mmCIF file of C-alpha atoms in Angstrom:
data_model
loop_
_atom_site.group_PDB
_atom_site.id
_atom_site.type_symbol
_atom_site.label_atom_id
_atom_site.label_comp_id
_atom_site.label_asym_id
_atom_site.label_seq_id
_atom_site.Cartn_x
_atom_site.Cartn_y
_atom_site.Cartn_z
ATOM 1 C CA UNK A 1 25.810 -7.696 18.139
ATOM 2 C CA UNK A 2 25.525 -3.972 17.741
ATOM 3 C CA UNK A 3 22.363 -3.134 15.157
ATOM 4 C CA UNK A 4 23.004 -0.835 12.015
ATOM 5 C CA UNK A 5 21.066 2.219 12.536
ATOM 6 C CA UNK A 6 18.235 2.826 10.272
ATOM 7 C CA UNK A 7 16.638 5.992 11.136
ATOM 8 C CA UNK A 8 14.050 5.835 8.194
ATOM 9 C CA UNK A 9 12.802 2.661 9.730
ATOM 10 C CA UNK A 10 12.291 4.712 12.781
ATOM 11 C CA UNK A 11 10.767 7.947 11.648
ATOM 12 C CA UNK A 12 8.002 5.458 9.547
ATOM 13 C CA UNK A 13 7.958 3.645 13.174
ATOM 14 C CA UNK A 14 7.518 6.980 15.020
ATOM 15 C CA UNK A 15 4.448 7.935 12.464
ATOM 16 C CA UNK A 16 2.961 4.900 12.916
ATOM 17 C CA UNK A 17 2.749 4.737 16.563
ATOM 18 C CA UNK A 18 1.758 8.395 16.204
ATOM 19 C CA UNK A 19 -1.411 7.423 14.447
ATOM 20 C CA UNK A 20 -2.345 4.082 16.497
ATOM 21 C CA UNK A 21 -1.109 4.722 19.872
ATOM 22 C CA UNK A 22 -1.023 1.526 21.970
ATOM 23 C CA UNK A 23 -1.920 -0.332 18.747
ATOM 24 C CA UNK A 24 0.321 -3.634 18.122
ATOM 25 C CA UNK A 25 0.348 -4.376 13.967
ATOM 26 C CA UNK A 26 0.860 -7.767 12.462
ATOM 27 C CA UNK A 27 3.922 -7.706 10.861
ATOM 28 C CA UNK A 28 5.242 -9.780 7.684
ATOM 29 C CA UNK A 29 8.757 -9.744 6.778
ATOM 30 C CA UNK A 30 10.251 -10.516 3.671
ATOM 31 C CA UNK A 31 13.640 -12.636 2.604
ATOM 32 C CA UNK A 32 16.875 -9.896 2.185
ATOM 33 C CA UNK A 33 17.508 -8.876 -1.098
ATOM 34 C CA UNK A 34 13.641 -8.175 -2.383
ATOM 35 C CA UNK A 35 11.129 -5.304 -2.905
ATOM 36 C CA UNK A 36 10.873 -4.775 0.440
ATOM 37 C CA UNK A 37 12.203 -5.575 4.234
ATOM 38 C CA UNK A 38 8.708 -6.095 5.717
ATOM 39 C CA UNK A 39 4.954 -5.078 5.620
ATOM 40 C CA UNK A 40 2.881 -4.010 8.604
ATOM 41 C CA UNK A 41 -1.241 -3.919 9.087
ATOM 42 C CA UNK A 42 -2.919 -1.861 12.093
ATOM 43 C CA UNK A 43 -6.373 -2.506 13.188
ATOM 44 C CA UNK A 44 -8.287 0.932 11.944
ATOM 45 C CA UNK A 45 -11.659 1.465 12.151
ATOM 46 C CA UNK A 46 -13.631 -1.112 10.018
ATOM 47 C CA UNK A 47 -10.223 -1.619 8.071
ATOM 48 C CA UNK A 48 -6.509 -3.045 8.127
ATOM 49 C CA UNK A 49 -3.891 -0.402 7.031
ATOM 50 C CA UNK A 50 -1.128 -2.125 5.504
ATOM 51 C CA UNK A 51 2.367 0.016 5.516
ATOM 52 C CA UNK A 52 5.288 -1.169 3.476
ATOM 53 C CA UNK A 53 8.919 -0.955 4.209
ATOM 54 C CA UNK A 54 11.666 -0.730 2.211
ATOM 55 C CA UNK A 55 10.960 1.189 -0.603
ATOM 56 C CA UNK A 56 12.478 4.600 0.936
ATOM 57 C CA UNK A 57 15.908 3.782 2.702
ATOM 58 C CA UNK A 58 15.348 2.372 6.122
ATOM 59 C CA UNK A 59 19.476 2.399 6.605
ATOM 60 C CA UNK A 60 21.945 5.407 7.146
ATOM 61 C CA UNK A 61 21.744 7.402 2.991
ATOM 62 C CA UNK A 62 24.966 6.474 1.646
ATOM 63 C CA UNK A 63 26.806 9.839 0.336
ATOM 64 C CA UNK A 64 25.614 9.360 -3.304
ATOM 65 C CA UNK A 65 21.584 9.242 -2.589
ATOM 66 C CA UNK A 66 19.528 12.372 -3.138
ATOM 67 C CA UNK A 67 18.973 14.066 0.218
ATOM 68 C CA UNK A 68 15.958 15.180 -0.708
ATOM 69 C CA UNK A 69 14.016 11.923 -1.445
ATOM 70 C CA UNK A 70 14.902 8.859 0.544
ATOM 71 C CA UNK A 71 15.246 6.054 -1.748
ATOM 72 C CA UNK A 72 12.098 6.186 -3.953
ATOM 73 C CA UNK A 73 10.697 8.354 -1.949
ATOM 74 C CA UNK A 74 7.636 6.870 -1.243
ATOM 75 C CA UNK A 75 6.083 3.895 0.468
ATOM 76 C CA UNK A 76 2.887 1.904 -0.280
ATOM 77 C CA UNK A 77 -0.400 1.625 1.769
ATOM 78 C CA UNK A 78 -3.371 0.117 1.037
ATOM 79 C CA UNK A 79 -6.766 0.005 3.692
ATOM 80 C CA UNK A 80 -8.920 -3.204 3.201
ATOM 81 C CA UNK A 81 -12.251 -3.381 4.591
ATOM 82 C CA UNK A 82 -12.277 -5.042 7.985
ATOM 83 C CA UNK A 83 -14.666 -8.004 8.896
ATOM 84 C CA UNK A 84 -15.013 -10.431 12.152
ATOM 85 C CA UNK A 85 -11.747 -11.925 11.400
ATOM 86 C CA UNK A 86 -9.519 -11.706 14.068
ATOM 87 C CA UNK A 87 -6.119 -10.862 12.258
ATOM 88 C CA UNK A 88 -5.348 -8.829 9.495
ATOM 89 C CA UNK A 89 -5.886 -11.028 5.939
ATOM 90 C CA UNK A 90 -2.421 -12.290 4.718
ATOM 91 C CA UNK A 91 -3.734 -11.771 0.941
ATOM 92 C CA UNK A 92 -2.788 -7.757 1.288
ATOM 93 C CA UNK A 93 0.768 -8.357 2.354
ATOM 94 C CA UNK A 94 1.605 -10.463 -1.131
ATOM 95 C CA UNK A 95 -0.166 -7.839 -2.823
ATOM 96 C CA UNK A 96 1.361 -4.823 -1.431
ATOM 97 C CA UNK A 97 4.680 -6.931 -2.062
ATOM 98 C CA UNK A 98 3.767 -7.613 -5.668
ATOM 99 C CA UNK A 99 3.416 -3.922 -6.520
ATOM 100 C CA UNK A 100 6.927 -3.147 -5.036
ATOM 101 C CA UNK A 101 8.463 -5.532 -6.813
ATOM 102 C CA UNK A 102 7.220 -3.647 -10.100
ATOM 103 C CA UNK A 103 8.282 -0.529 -8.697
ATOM 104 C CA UNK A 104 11.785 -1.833 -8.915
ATOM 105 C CA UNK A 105 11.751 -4.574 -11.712
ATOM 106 C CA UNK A 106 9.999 -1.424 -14.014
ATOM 107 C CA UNK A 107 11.621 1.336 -12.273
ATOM 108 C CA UNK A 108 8.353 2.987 -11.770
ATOM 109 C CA UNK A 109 8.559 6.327 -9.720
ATOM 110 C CA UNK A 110 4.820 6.074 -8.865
ATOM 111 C CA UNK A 111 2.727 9.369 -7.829
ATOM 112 C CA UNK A 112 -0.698 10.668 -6.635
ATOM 113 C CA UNK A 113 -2.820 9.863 -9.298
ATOM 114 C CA UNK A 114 -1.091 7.235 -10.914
ATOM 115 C CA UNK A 115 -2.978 3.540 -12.046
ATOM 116 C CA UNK A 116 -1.655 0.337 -12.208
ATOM 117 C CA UNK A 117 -3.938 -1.849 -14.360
ATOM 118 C CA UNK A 118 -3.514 -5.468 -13.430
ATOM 119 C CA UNK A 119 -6.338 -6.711 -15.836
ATOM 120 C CA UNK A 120 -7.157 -9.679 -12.841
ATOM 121 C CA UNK A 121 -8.936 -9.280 -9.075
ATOM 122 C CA UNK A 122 -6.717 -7.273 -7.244
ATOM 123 C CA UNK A 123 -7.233 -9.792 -3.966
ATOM 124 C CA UNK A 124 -4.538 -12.255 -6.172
ATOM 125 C CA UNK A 125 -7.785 -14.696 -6.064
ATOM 126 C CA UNK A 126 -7.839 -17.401 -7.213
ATOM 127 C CA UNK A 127 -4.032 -17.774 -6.512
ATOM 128 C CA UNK A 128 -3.823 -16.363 -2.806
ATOM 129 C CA UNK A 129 -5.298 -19.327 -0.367
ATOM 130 C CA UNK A 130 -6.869 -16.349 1.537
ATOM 131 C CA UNK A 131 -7.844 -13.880 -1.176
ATOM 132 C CA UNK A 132 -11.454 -13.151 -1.697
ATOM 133 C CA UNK A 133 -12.971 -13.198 -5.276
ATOM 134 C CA UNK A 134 -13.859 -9.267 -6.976
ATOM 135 C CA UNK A 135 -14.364 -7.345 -9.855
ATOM 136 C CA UNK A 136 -12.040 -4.637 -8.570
ATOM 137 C CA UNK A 137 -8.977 -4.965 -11.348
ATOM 138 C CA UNK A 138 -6.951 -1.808 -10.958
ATOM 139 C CA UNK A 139 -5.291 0.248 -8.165
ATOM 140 C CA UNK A 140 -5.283 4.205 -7.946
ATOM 141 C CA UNK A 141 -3.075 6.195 -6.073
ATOM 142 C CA UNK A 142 -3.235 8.714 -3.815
ATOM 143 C CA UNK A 143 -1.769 10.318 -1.019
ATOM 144 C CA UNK A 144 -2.581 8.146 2.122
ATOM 145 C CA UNK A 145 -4.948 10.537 4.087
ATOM 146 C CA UNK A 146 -3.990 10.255 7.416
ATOM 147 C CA UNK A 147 0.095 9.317 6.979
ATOM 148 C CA UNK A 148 0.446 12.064 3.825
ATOM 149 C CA UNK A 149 4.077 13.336 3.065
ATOM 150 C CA UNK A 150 6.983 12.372 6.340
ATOM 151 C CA UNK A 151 10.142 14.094 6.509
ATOM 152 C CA UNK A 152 12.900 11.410 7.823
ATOM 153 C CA UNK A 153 16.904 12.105 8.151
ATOM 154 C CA UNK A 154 17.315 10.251 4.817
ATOM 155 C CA UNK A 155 15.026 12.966 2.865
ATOM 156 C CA UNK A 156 11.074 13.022 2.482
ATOM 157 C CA UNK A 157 8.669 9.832 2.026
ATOM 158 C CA UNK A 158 5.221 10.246 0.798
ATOM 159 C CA UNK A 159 2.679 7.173 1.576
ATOM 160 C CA UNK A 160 1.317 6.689 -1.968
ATOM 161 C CA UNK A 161 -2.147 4.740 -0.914
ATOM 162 C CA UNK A 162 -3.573 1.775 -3.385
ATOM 163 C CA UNK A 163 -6.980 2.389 -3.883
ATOM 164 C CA UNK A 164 -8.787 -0.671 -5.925
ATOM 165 C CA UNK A 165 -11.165 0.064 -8.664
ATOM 166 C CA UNK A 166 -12.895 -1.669 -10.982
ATOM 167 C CA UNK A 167 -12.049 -1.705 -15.005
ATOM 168 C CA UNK A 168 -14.945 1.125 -15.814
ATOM 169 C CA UNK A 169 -14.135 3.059 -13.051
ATOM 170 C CA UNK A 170 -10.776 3.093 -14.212
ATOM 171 C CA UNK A 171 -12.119 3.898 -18.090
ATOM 172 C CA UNK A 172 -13.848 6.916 -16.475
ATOM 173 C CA UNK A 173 -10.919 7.591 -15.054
ATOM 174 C CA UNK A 174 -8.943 7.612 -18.528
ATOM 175 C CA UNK A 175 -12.151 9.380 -19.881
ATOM 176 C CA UNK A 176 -12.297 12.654 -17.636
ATOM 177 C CA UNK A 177 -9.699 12.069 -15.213
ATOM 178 C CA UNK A 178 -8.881 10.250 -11.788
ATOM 179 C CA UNK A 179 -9.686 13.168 -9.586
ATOM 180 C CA UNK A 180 -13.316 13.535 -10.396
ATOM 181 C CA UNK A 181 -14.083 9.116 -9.808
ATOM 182 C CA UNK A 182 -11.771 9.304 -6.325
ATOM 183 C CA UNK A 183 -14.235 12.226 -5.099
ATOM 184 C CA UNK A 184 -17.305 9.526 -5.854
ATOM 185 C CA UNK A 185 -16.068 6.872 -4.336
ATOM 186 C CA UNK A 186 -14.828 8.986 -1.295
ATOM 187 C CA UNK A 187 -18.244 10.519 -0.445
ATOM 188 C CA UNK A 188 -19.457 8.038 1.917
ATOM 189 C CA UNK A 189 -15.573 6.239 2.254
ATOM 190 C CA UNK A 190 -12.960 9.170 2.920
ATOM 191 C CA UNK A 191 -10.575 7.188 3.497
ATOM 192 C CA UNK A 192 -10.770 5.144 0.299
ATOM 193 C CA UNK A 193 -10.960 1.983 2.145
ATOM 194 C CA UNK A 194 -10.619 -1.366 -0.650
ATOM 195 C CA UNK A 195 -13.376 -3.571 -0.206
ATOM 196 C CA UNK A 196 -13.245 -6.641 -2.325
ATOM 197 C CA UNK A 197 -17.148 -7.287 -1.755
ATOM 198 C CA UNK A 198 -18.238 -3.075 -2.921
ATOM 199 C CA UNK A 199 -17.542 -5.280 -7.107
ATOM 200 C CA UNK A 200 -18.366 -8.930 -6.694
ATOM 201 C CA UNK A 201 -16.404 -11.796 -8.785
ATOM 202 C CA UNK A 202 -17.940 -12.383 -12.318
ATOM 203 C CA UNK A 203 -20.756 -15.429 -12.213
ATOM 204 C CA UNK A 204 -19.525 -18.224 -11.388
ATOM 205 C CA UNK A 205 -16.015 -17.438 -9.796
ATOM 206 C CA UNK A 206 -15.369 -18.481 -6.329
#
């Protein structure tokens, strides 16, 4: 059976490999028909970086898509701090797939800079079986600082990174804006790596 091409897939495959060389990712699909086709986390150093597909147009553009932007136009990362476990969490994936699914239920054309309140721990605890407990309620984007802005055949894709913060943080943010609170939290973490355990749980949660 001949494959239908899908040269976004490959230019986001071609990136990927660019930036872990040799570097096999655990990869979680997702049924046909929802936010996205599949989510992928590389081994980084002292994270996972989770990539999502399927929010820019993995397929050939049909003829009335914007050339300029494929699909959306963006995809979603997020970097979660990296312990002894041997396999990238599976929490992350559901998470990363819960945010796409409000891109396109709420038509949200997300940007650098943008929040996404959602007023419970970010992990999905207690819900997720794997999903640590934390005070970190909201996710900021940015641009993912290694991956940044990709030009594919199907028009330009910008990796819009999930950064998790907790509900003051994300007052301050509201307060005097986003940019000054990133630079804080990125002067000893540039790459704005999410750790659950940097905001622990309120007492009592587990």
């Amino acid at each position: 059976m001949t494959q239908c091409p899908a040269p976004g897939q490959d230019a986001i495959d071609a990136a990927l490999a660019a930036l872990y060389p040799g570097r096999q990712p655990r990869r979680v699909g997702f049924p046909p028909g929802g936010a996205l086709a599949c989510c992928v986390a590389y081994p980084a150093a002292g994270h996972w970086h989770y990539i999502s597909y399927g929010l820019s147009e993995l397929h050939e553009a049909g003829p009335e898509e914007d050339p300029e932007f494929s699909g959306w136009g963006f995809e979603l990362t997020l970097r979660v701090r990296r312990g002894d476990e041997a396999e990238a969490p599976g929490w992350p994936f559901e998470i990363v797939h819960h945010l796409a699914r409000q891109v396109n239920t709420r038509l949200l054309l997300l940007e650098p800079g943008h929040r996404l309140d959602l007023r419970r721990p970010i992990t999905g605890h207690p819900t997720l079986p794997d999903a640590p407990p934390t005070g970190l309620t909201a996710f900021t984007l940015v641009a993912d600082p290694e991956l940044g802005e990709l030009a594919t055949p199907n028009g330009k894709v910008l990796f819009l990174q999930a950064v998790g913060v907790t509900a003051a943080e994300q007052a301050r943010m509201r307060a005097g804006g986003t940019a000054a609170v990133l630079a804080e939290l990125a002067g000893d973490n540039p790459l704005l790596v999410t750790d659950p355990a940097r905001a622990p749980g309120p007492p009592g949660v587990a």
